[in-house]
Amino acid sequence: MRDYPDRMSPQQAHTFHDDVLNIVNQIPRGSVTTYGIIAAWAGWPAHSRMVGRVLRYAPEAASMPCHRVVNKEGRTAPGWSQQRVLLESEGVSFKANGHVDMQRHQWEPEEIK
């Protein structure tokens, strides 16, 4: 068995779900993090797409700062124009190419609470 199997057990998926939401809740205002960083902190570094699925389909995610999660290049979610508006309202700056200035705003947790 590899360290990170392709398929999670139902218990692992439940734990992953909870961990993702816990991490997202800790992203500070004016900062962003990536799907990949969240996946790694949740213990499944090869599962960044699954982070996106959790954020899209978890009903409780609607009341969380999901807008603070972008891809590794700083691109916002396709089809969600409000994400940029929300980030800008928190002081997040964007480069000329429309991506978040990751050097200025990327948050990497030192420790997850």
PDB file of C-alpha atoms in Angstrom:
ATOM      1  CA  MET A   1       0.000   0.000   0.000  1.00  0.00           C
ATOM      2  CA  ARG A   2       1.294   3.430  -0.893  1.00  0.00           C
ATOM      3  CA  ASP A   3       1.398   6.262   1.624  1.00  0.00           C
ATOM      4  CA  TYR A   4      -1.510   8.001  -0.111  1.00  0.00           C
ATOM      5  CA  PRO A   5      -3.843   5.500  -1.740  1.00  0.00           C
ATOM      6  CA  ASP A   6      -5.932   6.534  -4.717  1.00  0.00           C
ATOM      7  CA  ARG A   7      -9.144   5.768  -2.872  1.00  0.00           C
ATOM      8  CA  MET A   8     -10.099   6.782   0.631  1.00  0.00           C
ATOM      9  CA  SER A   9     -12.161   4.674   2.944  1.00  0.00           C
ATOM     10  CA  PRO A  10     -15.439   6.267   4.034  1.00  0.00           C
ATOM     11  CA  GLN A  11     -13.853   7.136   7.395  1.00  0.00           C
ATOM     12  CA  GLN A  12     -10.823   8.710   5.715  1.00  0.00           C
ATOM     13  CA  ALA A  13     -13.092  10.718   3.414  1.00  0.00           C
ATOM     14  CA  HIS A  14     -15.109  11.966   6.398  1.00  0.00           C
ATOM     15  CA  THR A  15     -11.935  12.980   8.239  1.00  0.00           C
ATOM     16  CA  PHE A  16     -10.569  14.659   5.099  1.00  0.00           C
ATOM     17  CA  HIS A  17     -13.836  16.595   4.698  1.00  0.00           C
ATOM     18  CA  ASP A  18     -13.698  17.831   8.287  1.00  0.00           C
ATOM     19  CA  ASP A  19      -9.998  18.702   8.052  1.00  0.00           C
ATOM     20  CA  VAL A  20     -10.513  20.712   4.854  1.00  0.00           C
ATOM     21  CA  LEU A  21     -13.291  22.775   6.403  1.00  0.00           C
ATOM     22  CA  ASN A  22     -11.259  23.319   9.581  1.00  0.00           C
ATOM     23  CA  ILE A  23      -8.272  24.591   7.576  1.00  0.00           C
ATOM     24  CA  VAL A  24     -10.407  26.886   5.405  1.00  0.00           C
ATOM     25  CA  ASN A  25     -11.921  28.438   8.513  1.00  0.00           C
ATOM     26  CA  GLN A  26      -8.430  29.422   9.672  1.00  0.00           C
ATOM     27  CA  ILE A  27      -7.377  31.355   6.548  1.00  0.00           C
ATOM     28  CA  PRO A  28      -6.932  34.939   7.727  1.00  0.00           C
ATOM     29  CA  ARG A  29      -8.729  37.874   6.137  1.00  0.00           C
ATOM     30  CA  GLY A  30      -6.623  39.371   3.335  1.00  0.00           C
ATOM     31  CA  SER A  31      -4.813  36.090   2.694  1.00  0.00           C
ATOM     32  CA  VAL A  32      -5.290  33.157   0.364  1.00  0.00           C
ATOM     33  CA  THR A  33      -4.081  29.588   0.232  1.00  0.00           C
ATOM     34  CA  THR A  34      -4.190  26.880  -2.393  1.00  0.00           C
ATOM     35  CA  TYR A  35      -6.100  23.671  -2.864  1.00  0.00           C
ATOM     36  CA  GLY A  36      -2.779  21.821  -2.787  1.00  0.00           C
ATOM     37  CA  ILE A  37      -1.657  23.316   0.519  1.00  0.00           C
ATOM     38  CA  ILE A  38      -4.990  22.415   2.092  1.00  0.00           C
ATOM     39  CA  ALA A  39      -4.774  18.857   0.741  1.00  0.00           C
ATOM     40  CA  ALA A  40      -1.245  18.476   2.110  1.00  0.00           C
ATOM     41  CA  TRP A  41      -2.229  19.804   5.529  1.00  0.00           C
ATOM     42  CA  ALA A  42      -5.176  17.396   5.545  1.00  0.00           C
ATOM     43  CA  GLY A  43      -2.721  14.543   4.974  1.00  0.00           C
ATOM     44  CA  TRP A  44      -3.537  13.824   1.329  1.00  0.00           C
ATOM     45  CA  PRO A  45      -1.137  15.954  -0.771  1.00  0.00           C
ATOM     46  CA  ALA A  46      -2.192  14.433  -4.099  1.00  0.00           C
ATOM     47  CA  HIS A  47      -5.863  15.282  -3.549  1.00  0.00           C
ATOM     48  CA  SER A  48      -6.139  18.997  -4.294  1.00  0.00           C
ATOM     49  CA  ARG A  49      -9.098  18.444  -6.608  1.00  0.00           C
ATOM     50  CA  MET A  50     -10.929  16.709  -3.818  1.00  0.00           C
ATOM     51  CA  VAL A  51     -10.492  19.880  -1.721  1.00  0.00           C
ATOM     52  CA  GLY A  52     -12.400  21.727  -4.439  1.00  0.00           C
ATOM     53  CA  ARG A  53     -15.165  19.146  -4.345  1.00  0.00           C
ATOM     54  CA  VAL A  54     -15.512  19.446  -0.583  1.00  0.00           C
ATOM     55  CA  LEU A  55     -15.779  23.225  -0.850  1.00  0.00           C
ATOM     56  CA  ARG A  56     -18.271  23.044  -3.684  1.00  0.00           C
ATOM     57  CA  TYR A  57     -20.620  20.433  -2.245  1.00  0.00           C
ATOM     58  CA  ALA A  58     -20.455  20.793   1.546  1.00  0.00           C
ATOM     59  CA  PRO A  59     -23.513  22.798   2.647  1.00  0.00           C
ATOM     60  CA  GLU A  60     -21.611  24.286   5.586  1.00  0.00           C
ATOM     61  CA  ALA A  61     -18.958  25.687   3.222  1.00  0.00           C
ATOM     62  CA  ALA A  62     -21.374  28.464   2.207  1.00  0.00           C
ATOM     63  CA  SER A  63     -20.744  30.175   5.545  1.00  0.00           C
ATOM     64  CA  MET A  64     -16.955  29.802   5.358  1.00  0.00           C
ATOM     65  CA  PRO A  65     -14.259  31.915   3.705  1.00  0.00           C
ATOM     66  CA  CYS A  66     -13.991  29.597   0.681  1.00  0.00           C
ATOM     67  CA  HIS A  67     -13.247  32.615  -1.494  1.00  0.00           C
ATOM     68  CA  ARG A  68      -9.767  32.602   0.064  1.00  0.00           C
ATOM     69  CA  VAL A  69      -8.838  29.370  -1.740  1.00  0.00           C
ATOM     70  CA  VAL A  70      -7.235  29.684  -5.184  1.00  0.00           C
ATOM     71  CA  ASN A  71      -5.131  27.459  -7.414  1.00  0.00           C
ATOM     72  CA  LYS A  72      -1.332  27.379  -7.156  1.00  0.00           C
ATOM     73  CA  GLU A  73      -0.942  30.135  -9.765  1.00  0.00           C
ATOM     74  CA  GLY A  74      -3.378  32.381  -7.909  1.00  0.00           C
ATOM     75  CA  ARG A  75      -6.263  31.897 -10.333  1.00  0.00           C
ATOM     76  CA  THR A  76      -9.752  32.178  -8.943  1.00  0.00           C
ATOM     77  CA  ALA A  77     -12.437  29.583  -9.515  1.00  0.00           C
ATOM     78  CA  PRO A  78     -13.850  29.620 -13.056  1.00  0.00           C
ATOM     79  CA  GLY A  79     -17.417  30.863 -13.218  1.00  0.00           C
ATOM     80  CA  TRP A  80     -17.316  32.529  -9.787  1.00  0.00           C
ATOM     81  CA  SER A  81     -16.854  36.225 -10.548  1.00  0.00           C
ATOM     82  CA  GLN A  82     -17.738  37.208  -6.963  1.00  0.00           C
ATOM     83  CA  GLN A  83     -14.579  35.522  -5.675  1.00  0.00           C
ATOM     84  CA  ARG A  84     -12.370  38.336  -6.943  1.00  0.00           C
ATOM     85  CA  VAL A  85     -14.742  40.970  -5.571  1.00  0.00           C
ATOM     86  CA  LEU A  86     -14.687  39.319  -2.138  1.00  0.00           C
ATOM     87  CA  LEU A  87     -10.897  39.048  -2.137  1.00  0.00           C
ATOM     88  CA  GLU A  88     -10.409  42.647  -3.252  1.00  0.00           C
ATOM     89  CA  SER A  89     -12.756  43.803  -0.478  1.00  0.00           C
ATOM     90  CA  GLU A  90     -10.307  42.202   1.978  1.00  0.00           C
ATOM     91  CA  GLY A  91      -7.307  43.960   0.431  1.00  0.00           C
ATOM     92  CA  VAL A  92      -6.011  41.095  -1.697  1.00  0.00           C
ATOM     93  CA  SER A  93      -4.203  42.450  -4.747  1.00  0.00           C
ATOM     94  CA  PHE A  94      -4.176  40.987  -8.229  1.00  0.00           C
ATOM     95  CA  LYS A  95      -1.475  41.043 -10.877  1.00  0.00           C
ATOM     96  CA  ALA A  96      -2.046  42.304 -14.424  1.00  0.00           C
ATOM     97  CA  ASN A  97      -2.836  38.752 -15.582  1.00  0.00           C
ATOM     98  CA  GLY A  98      -5.794  38.568 -13.174  1.00  0.00           C
ATOM     99  CA  HIS A  99      -4.126  36.202 -10.709  1.00  0.00           C
ATOM    100  CA  VAL A 100      -3.765  36.847  -6.995  1.00  0.00           C
ATOM    101  CA  ASP A 101      -0.351  38.209  -6.046  1.00  0.00           C
ATOM    102  CA  MET A 102       0.672  35.034  -4.235  1.00  0.00           C
ATOM    103  CA  GLN A 103       3.977  36.470  -2.997  1.00  0.00           C
ATOM    104  CA  ARG A 104       2.067  39.069  -1.011  1.00  0.00           C
ATOM    105  CA  HIS A 105      -1.007  37.156   0.091  1.00  0.00           C
ATOM    106  CA  GLN A 106      -0.290  33.409   0.299  1.00  0.00           C
ATOM    107  CA  TRP A 107      -0.955  31.924   3.722  1.00  0.00           C
ATOM    108  CA  GLU A 108       0.686  28.689   4.774  1.00  0.00           C
ATOM    109  CA  PRO A 109      -0.298  27.557   8.228  1.00  0.00           C
ATOM    110  CA  GLU A 110       2.517  26.929  10.656  1.00  0.00           C
ATOM    111  CA  GLU A 111       0.230  24.723  12.673  1.00  0.00           C
ATOM    112  CA  ILE A 112      -3.386  23.737  12.241  1.00  0.00           C
ATOM    113  CA  LYS A 113      -5.539  24.243  15.322  1.00  0.00           C
TER     114      LYS A 113
END
